PDB file of C-alpha atoms in Angstrom:
ATOM      1  CA  TRP A 176       7.410   6.184  53.489  1.00 82.00           C
ATOM      2  CA  MET A 177      10.314   4.286  51.794  1.00 95.00           C
ATOM      3  CA  THR A 178      12.824   5.854  49.426  1.00 97.00           C
ATOM      4  CA  ILE A 179      13.505   4.116  46.173  1.00 98.00           C
ATOM      5  CA  ARG A 180      16.599   2.572  47.449  1.00 97.00           C
ATOM      6  CA  GLN A 181      14.925   1.207  50.614  1.00 97.00           C
ATOM      7  CA  TYR A 182      12.163  -0.127  48.419  1.00 97.00           C
ATOM      8  CA  MET A 183      14.777  -2.009  46.288  1.00 97.00           C
ATOM      9  CA  THR A 184      16.608  -3.534  49.382  1.00 97.00           C
ATOM     10  CA  TYR A 185      13.418  -4.592  50.686  1.00 96.00           C
ATOM     11  CA  THR A 186      12.407  -6.313  47.543  1.00 96.00           C
ATOM     12  CA  GLN A 187      15.570  -7.770  46.997  1.00 97.00           C
ATOM     13  CA  ALA A 188      15.151  -9.780  50.234  1.00 96.00           C
ATOM     14  CA  PHE A 189      12.529 -11.717  48.691  1.00 96.00           C
ATOM     15  CA  TYR A 190      14.336 -12.949  45.448  1.00 96.00           C
ATOM     16  CA  PRO A 191      17.391 -14.755  45.597  1.00 95.00           C
ATOM     17  CA  THR A 192      17.874 -14.199  41.768  1.00 95.00           C
ATOM     18  CA  TRP A 193      18.042 -10.248  42.216  1.00 96.00           C
ATOM     19  CA  ASP A 194      20.788  -8.786  39.903  1.00 95.00           C
ATOM     20  CA  THR A 195      21.904  -5.729  41.890  1.00 96.00           C
ATOM     21  CA  ALA A 196      24.228  -4.544  39.000  1.00 96.00           C
ATOM     22  CA  TYR A 197      21.286  -4.778  36.555  1.00 92.00           C
ATOM     23  CA  ALA A 198      19.010  -2.957  38.926  1.00 95.00           C
ATOM     24  CA  ASP A 199      21.405  -0.198  39.383  1.00 96.00           C
ATOM     25  CA  SER A 200      21.798   0.081  35.606  1.00 92.00           C
ATOM     26  CA  LEU A 201      17.892   0.429  35.407  1.00 92.00           C
ATOM     27  CA  VAL A 202      17.983   3.323  38.062  1.00 94.00           C
ATOM     28  CA  SER A 203      20.491   5.130  35.832  1.00 92.00           C
ATOM     29  CA  GLN A 204      18.592   4.068  32.572  1.00 88.00           C
ATOM     30  CA  PHE A 205      15.418   5.672  34.036  1.00 90.00           C
ATOM     31  CA  THR A 206      17.215   8.696  35.658  1.00 91.00           C
ATOM     32  CA  LEU A 207      15.555   7.731  38.981  1.00 95.00           C
ATOM     33  CA  ASP A 208      17.007   9.343  42.417  1.00 96.00           C
ATOM     34  CA  THR A 209      17.009   6.550  44.897  1.00 97.00           C
ATOM     35  CA  SER A 210      17.007   9.022  47.674  1.00 97.00           C
ATOM     36  CA  GLN A 211      13.421  10.302  46.683  1.00 97.00           C
ATOM     37  CA  LYS A 212      10.456   8.851  48.720  1.00 97.00           C
ATOM     38  CA  ILE A 213       8.168   6.826  46.532  1.00 96.00           C
ATOM     39  CA  LYS A 214       5.265   8.928  47.824  1.00 95.00           C
ATOM     40  CA  ASN A 215       6.476  11.962  46.261  1.00 95.00           C
ATOM     41  CA  LEU A 216       7.227  10.509  42.814  1.00 95.00           C
ATOM     42  CA  SER A 217       5.155  11.430  39.697  1.00 92.00           C
ATOM     43  CA  ARG A 218       3.164   8.792  37.924  1.00 89.00           C
ATOM     44  CA  GLY A 219       5.676   8.083  35.362  1.00 89.00           C
ATOM     45  CA  GLN A 220       8.471   7.631  37.952  1.00 92.00           C
ATOM     46  CA  ARG A 221       6.473   5.343  39.845  1.00 93.00           C
ATOM     47  CA  ALA A 222       5.726   3.394  36.682  1.00 90.00           C
ATOM     48  CA  LYS A 223       9.666   3.155  36.222  1.00 91.00           C
ATOM     49  CA  VAL A 224      10.158   2.043  39.563  1.00 94.00           C
ATOM     50  CA  GLY A 225       7.454  -0.603  39.368  1.00 92.00           C
ATOM     51  CA  LEU A 226       9.128  -1.877  36.005  1.00 90.00           C
ATOM     52  CA  LEU A 227      12.817  -1.686  37.862  1.00 93.00           C
ATOM     53  CA  MET A 228      11.216  -4.176  40.458  1.00 94.00           C
ATOM     54  CA  ALA A 229       9.788  -6.553  37.900  1.00 92.00           C
ATOM     55  CA  LEU A 230      12.879  -6.705  35.833  1.00 91.00           C
ATOM     56  CA  ALA A 231      15.728  -6.627  38.454  1.00 93.00           C
ATOM     57  CA  TYR A 232      14.994 -10.279  39.811  1.00 93.00           C
ATOM     58  CA  LYS A 233      15.115 -11.634  36.058  1.00 91.00           C
ATOM     59  CA  PRO A 234      11.974 -13.971  36.229  1.00 90.00           C
ATOM     60  CA  ASP A 235      11.333 -16.350  33.320  1.00 88.00           C
ATOM     61  CA  LEU A 236       8.041 -14.709  32.482  1.00 90.00           C
ATOM     62  CA  LEU A 237       6.803 -11.040  32.822  1.00 88.00           C
ATOM     63  CA  LEU A 238       3.156 -10.289  32.495  1.00 89.00           C
ATOM     64  CA  PHE A 239       2.323  -6.506  31.661  1.00 88.00           C
ATOM     65  CA  ASP A 240      -1.176  -5.163  31.707  1.00 89.00           C
ATOM     66  CA  GLU A 241      -1.460  -1.841  30.077  1.00 85.00           C
ATOM     67  CA  PRO A 242       2.246  -0.710  31.344  1.00 81.00           C
ATOM     68  CA  SER A 243       2.374   2.429  29.695  1.00 77.00           C
ATOM     69  CA  SER A 244      -1.298   3.633  30.086  1.00 75.00           C
ATOM     70  CA  GLY A 245      -1.593   7.191  30.811  1.00 74.00           C
ATOM     71  CA  LEU A 246       2.121   7.789  30.726  1.00 78.00           C
ATOM     72  CA  ASP A 247       3.707  10.807  28.743  1.00 82.00           C
ATOM     73  CA  PRO A 248       5.713   9.641  25.289  1.00 84.00           C
ATOM     74  CA  VAL A 249       9.019  10.085  27.121  1.00 84.00           C
ATOM     75  CA  VAL A 250       8.223   7.664  29.863  1.00 83.00           C
ATOM     76  CA  ARG A 251       6.530   5.332  27.533  1.00 83.00           C
ATOM     77  CA  ARG A 252       9.780   5.107  25.187  1.00 83.00           C
ATOM     78  CA  ASP A 253      12.016   4.342  28.262  1.00 83.00           C
ATOM     79  CA  MET A 254       9.684   1.572  29.593  1.00 81.00           C
ATOM     80  CA  LEU A 255       9.322   0.168  26.057  1.00 82.00           C
ATOM     81  CA  GLY A 256      13.134   0.307  25.648  1.00 81.00           C
ATOM     82  CA  ALA A 257      13.698  -1.659  28.693  1.00 81.00           C
ATOM     83  CA  ILE A 258      11.073  -4.307  27.866  1.00 79.00           C
ATOM     84  CA  VAL A 259      12.608  -4.548  24.269  1.00 80.00           C
ATOM     85  CA  ARG A 260      16.088  -5.208  25.743  1.00 78.00           C
ATOM     86  CA  THR A 261      14.616  -7.748  28.222  1.00 76.00           C
ATOM     87  CA  ILE A 262      13.413  -9.887  25.246  1.00 72.00           C
ATOM     88  CA  ALA A 263      16.414  -9.215  22.853  1.00 74.00           C
ATOM     89  CA  GLU A 264      19.216  -9.540  25.014  1.00 77.00           C
ATOM     90  CA  GLU A 265      18.127 -11.989  28.021  1.00 77.00           C
ATOM     91  CA  GLY A 266      15.401 -14.165  25.881  1.00 78.00           C
ATOM     92  CA  ARG A 267      12.794 -14.052  28.460  1.00 81.00           C
ATOM     93  CA  THR A 268       9.214 -14.367  27.789  1.00 87.00           C
ATOM     94  CA  VAL A 269       6.964 -11.149  27.947  1.00 87.00           C
ATOM     95  CA  MET A 270       3.400 -11.321  27.909  1.00 89.00           C
ATOM     96  CA  LEU A 271       1.997  -7.743  26.857  1.00 88.00           C
ATOM     97  CA  SER A 272      -1.554  -6.510  27.111  1.00 90.00           C
ATOM     98  CA  SER A 273      -2.357  -3.272  25.650  1.00 89.00           C
ATOM     99  CA  HIS A 274      -4.781  -0.928  23.580  1.00 88.00           C
ATOM    100  CA  LEU A 275      -1.667   0.918  22.207  1.00 86.00           C
ATOM    101  CA  LEU A 276      -1.044  -1.368  19.107  1.00 90.00           C
ATOM    102  CA  ASP A 277       1.996   0.915  17.924  1.00 87.00           C
ATOM    103  CA  GLU A 278       3.907  -0.129  20.968  1.00 83.00           C
ATOM    104  CA  VAL A 279       2.808  -3.699  20.504  1.00 87.00           C
ATOM    105  CA  GLU A 280       3.887  -3.716  16.931  1.00 88.00           C
ATOM    106  CA  ARG A 281       7.555  -2.672  18.096  1.00 83.00           C
ATOM    107  CA  VAL A 282       7.935  -5.515  20.660  1.00 83.00           C
ATOM    108  CA  ALA A 283       5.853  -8.353  19.811  1.00 88.00           C
ATOM    109  CA  ASP A 284       6.609 -11.655  17.896  1.00 90.00           C
ATOM    110  CA  THR A 285       3.482 -13.181  18.531  1.00 94.00           C
ATOM    111  CA  ILE A 286      -0.017 -11.153  18.351  1.00 95.00           C
ATOM    112  CA  VAL A 287      -3.496 -11.986  19.786  1.00 96.00           C
ATOM    113  CA  MET A 288      -6.192  -9.471  18.924  1.00 95.00           C
ATOM    114  CA  ILE A 289      -9.416  -9.576  21.128  1.00 94.00           C
ATOM    115  CA  HIS A 290     -12.610  -7.909  20.422  1.00 92.00           C
ATOM    116  CA  GLU A 291     -15.598  -8.131  22.526  1.00 91.00           C
ATOM    117  CA  GLY A 292     -14.120 -11.043  24.236  1.00 92.00           C
ATOM    118  CA  ARG A 293     -13.472 -13.020  21.058  1.00 92.00           C
ATOM    119  CA  ILE A 294     -10.213 -13.798  19.615  1.00 95.00           C
ATOM    120  CA  ILE A 295     -10.162 -12.274  15.845  1.00 92.00           C
ATOM    121  CA  LEU A 296      -6.543 -12.647  15.022  1.00 94.00           C
ATOM    122  CA  SER A 297      -3.671 -14.992  16.330  1.00 96.00           C
ATOM    123  CA  ASP A 298      -0.395 -15.267  14.575  1.00 96.00           C
ATOM    124  CA  ALA A 299       3.239 -14.517  14.288  1.00 96.00           C
ATOM    125  CA  MET A 300       4.262 -10.772  13.631  1.00 94.00           C
ATOM    126  CA  GLU A 301       6.337 -11.799  10.847  1.00 94.00           C
ATOM    127  CA  GLN A 302       3.310 -13.967   9.358  1.00 96.00           C
ATOM    128  CA  ILE A 303       0.936 -11.040   9.878  1.00 95.00           C
ATOM    129  CA  ARG A 304       3.156  -8.737   7.823  1.00 93.00           C
ATOM    130  CA  ALA A 305       3.468 -11.121   5.134  1.00 94.00           C
ATOM    131  CA  ASP A 306      -0.577 -12.013   4.900  1.00 95.00           C
ATOM    132  CA  PHE A 307      -1.970  -8.517   5.253  1.00 96.00           C
ATOM    133  CA  HIS A 308      -1.672  -5.590   2.727  1.00 97.00           C
ATOM    134  CA  LYS A 309      -3.054  -2.145   2.374  1.00 97.00           C
ATOM    135  CA  PHE A 310      -3.164  -0.531  -0.918  1.00 97.00           C
ATOM    136  CA  THR A 311      -5.364   1.489  -3.577  1.00 97.00           C
ATOM    137  CA  LEU A 312      -7.285  -0.110  -6.043  1.00 96.00           C
ATOM    138  CA  ARG A 313      -7.476   2.303  -9.097  1.00 96.00           C
ATOM    139  CA  LEU A 314     -10.379   1.240 -11.496  1.00 95.00           C
ATOM    140  CA  GLU A 315     -10.644   2.219 -15.049  1.00 92.00           C
ATOM    141  CA  ALA A 316     -14.491   2.524 -14.816  1.00 91.00           C
ATOM    142  CA  ALA A 317     -16.317   4.072 -11.783  1.00 92.00           C
ATOM    143  CA  ALA A 318     -17.814   1.649  -9.564  1.00 88.00           C
ATOM    144  CA  GLU A 319     -20.688   2.604  -6.875  1.00 88.00           C
ATOM    145  CA  THR A 320     -20.070  -0.570  -4.805  1.00 90.00           C
ATOM    146  CA  PRO A 321     -16.799  -1.876  -3.336  1.00 86.00           C
ATOM    147  CA  PRO A 322     -14.800  -4.371  -5.906  1.00 88.00           C
ATOM    148  CA  ALA A 323     -14.820  -7.673  -4.611  1.00 88.00           C
ATOM    149  CA  LEU A 324     -11.218  -8.781  -4.094  1.00 92.00           C
ATOM    150  CA  PRO A 325     -10.224 -12.060  -2.445  1.00 93.00           C
ATOM    151  CA  GLY A 326      -9.446 -11.717   1.324  1.00 93.00           C
ATOM    152  CA  MET A 327     -11.025  -8.120   1.449  1.00 94.00           C
ATOM    153  CA  LEU A 328     -11.396  -6.990   5.060  1.00 94.00           C
ATOM    154  CA  SER A 329     -12.144  -3.355   4.559  1.00 92.00           C
ATOM    155  CA  CYS A 330     -12.804  -1.027   1.759  1.00 93.00           C
ATOM    156  CA  GLU A 331     -13.315   2.876   1.535  1.00 92.00           C
ATOM    157  CA  GLY A 332     -13.656   5.481  -1.194  1.00 93.00           C
ATOM    158  CA  GLY A 333     -14.768   5.236  -4.647  1.00 86.00           C
ATOM    159  CA  PRO A 334     -15.851   5.495  -7.227  1.00 94.00           C
ATOM    160  CA  LEU A 335     -12.430   5.213  -9.017  1.00 95.00           C
ATOM    161  CA  GLU A 336     -10.185   4.363  -6.354  1.00 95.00           C
ATOM    162  CA  TRP A 337     -10.856   2.399  -3.253  1.00 96.00           C
ATOM    163  CA  SER A 338      -8.605   2.044  -0.066  1.00 95.00           C
ATOM    164  CA  MET A 339      -8.398  -1.422   0.887  1.00 95.00           C
ATOM    165  CA  VAL A 340      -7.014  -3.955   3.448  1.00 96.00           C
ATOM    166  CA  CYS A 341      -7.033  -7.471   2.466  1.00 96.00           C
ATOM    167  CA  LYS A 342      -5.574 -10.785   3.751  1.00 95.00           C
ATOM    168  CA  GLN A 343      -4.593 -12.629   0.754  1.00 94.00           C
ATOM    169  CA  ASP A 344      -1.450 -13.535  -1.219  1.00 94.00           C
ATOM    170  CA  ILE A 345      -0.190 -10.428  -3.028  1.00 94.00           C
ATOM    171  CA  ASN A 346       0.249 -12.080  -6.469  1.00 95.00           C
ATOM    172  CA  GLN A 347      -3.407 -13.341  -6.153  1.00 95.00           C
ATOM    173  CA  LEU A 348      -4.517  -9.976  -5.492  1.00 95.00           C
ATOM    174  CA  LYS A 349      -2.750  -8.559  -8.436  1.00 95.00           C
ATOM    175  CA  HIS A 350      -4.146 -11.067 -10.873  1.00 95.00           C
ATOM    176  CA  ALA A 351      -7.667 -10.182  -9.540  1.00 95.00           C
ATOM    177  CA  ALA A 352      -7.061  -6.752 -10.083  1.00 94.00           C
ATOM    178  CA  THR A 353      -5.938  -7.240 -13.540  1.00 94.00           C
ATOM    179  CA  ASP A 354      -9.091  -9.433 -14.326  1.00 93.00           C
ATOM    180  CA  MET A 355     -11.264  -6.484 -13.352  1.00 91.00           C
ATOM    181  CA  ASN A 356      -9.021  -3.820 -15.301  1.00 91.00           C
ATOM    182  CA  ALA A 357      -7.659  -2.270 -12.323  1.00 94.00           C
ATOM    183  CA  GLN A 358      -4.407  -1.315 -10.592  1.00 94.00           C
ATOM    184  CA  ILE A 359      -2.937  -1.780  -7.292  1.00 96.00           C
ATOM    185  CA  VAL A 360      -1.123   1.318  -6.201  1.00 95.00           C
ATOM    186  CA  ASP A 361       0.282   2.555  -3.076  1.00 95.00           C
ATOM    187  CA  LEU A 362       0.931  -0.926  -1.672  1.00 96.00           C
ATOM    188  CA  ALA A 363       2.171  -0.963   1.962  1.00 94.00           C
ATOM    189  CA  ASN A 364       2.057  -3.168   5.043  1.00 93.00           C
ATOM    190  CA  PRO A 365      -0.819  -2.133   7.238  1.00 96.00           C
ATOM    191  CA  THR A 366      -0.218  -1.158  10.789  1.00 95.00           C
ATOM    192  CA  LEU A 367      -1.631  -3.387  13.630  1.00 95.00           C
ATOM    193  CA  ASP A 368      -4.122  -0.490  14.080  1.00 94.00           C
ATOM    194  CA  ASP A 369      -5.216  -0.789  10.310  1.00 95.00           C
ATOM    195  CA  ILE A 370      -5.539  -4.601  10.787  1.00 95.00           C
ATOM    196  CA  PHE A 371      -7.520  -4.420  14.094  1.00 94.00           C
ATOM    197  CA  VAL A 372      -9.848  -1.869  12.562  1.00 93.00           C
ATOM    198  CA  ALA A 373     -10.329  -3.950   9.232  1.00 92.00           C
ATOM    199  CA  ASN A 374     -10.955  -7.156  11.134  1.00 89.00           C
ATOM    200  CA  VAL A 375     -13.430  -5.326  13.454  1.00 90.00           C
ATOM    201  CA  LYS A 376     -15.503  -4.089  10.327  1.00 83.00           C
ATOM    202  CA  ARG A 377     -15.467  -7.414   8.749  1.00 81.00           C
ATOM    203  CA  GLU A 378     -16.847  -8.873  12.023  1.00 75.00           C
ATOM    204  CA  HIS A 379     -19.797  -6.255  11.925  1.00 72.00           C
ATOM    205  CA  ARG A 380     -20.535  -7.175   8.253  1.00 67.00           C
ATOM    206  CA  THR A 381     -20.982 -10.794   8.955  1.00 61.00           C
TER     207      THR A 381
END
């Protein structure tokens, strides 16, 4: 039965650290009409109201479990932008659980990947970008089985070109490729999706 404004006033009473100016800026940023009743809001609008309430009293630690699941791209962008600003401008700690790894990649500085209840990767995002490489290995002679490169997590294609994701120093990979009369081409940083899939494939092989 409450309007957004009434809900804000109600919630504010429980938090001495509530920042009214910041809350109003989030209302504007999320283009919310505070005279609307919450029961009449769309799913995306309700998600924005929930995020507003979580951010406005400025807690030291924020926990988000699939915050943008099922929301349209515009709402997801707005919510992610608010979370990014919270981290960048205010230095607060945010723990985010999500299956949308492209979103995680944009905001996280530390990554923990879990598959079937087990941690398969835990590291700083900067280190992950340095350690993992995605590329095509171009051979001079056809190979029916994947060439063995150090740190290889996944390999597809053949017989002359193999798409790979490896966790290894790039110079060592280039030396190994040279030793087998091959070239590394189309070198790029894999996405978190690429890395997750590659790690899961490795788990299934072992």
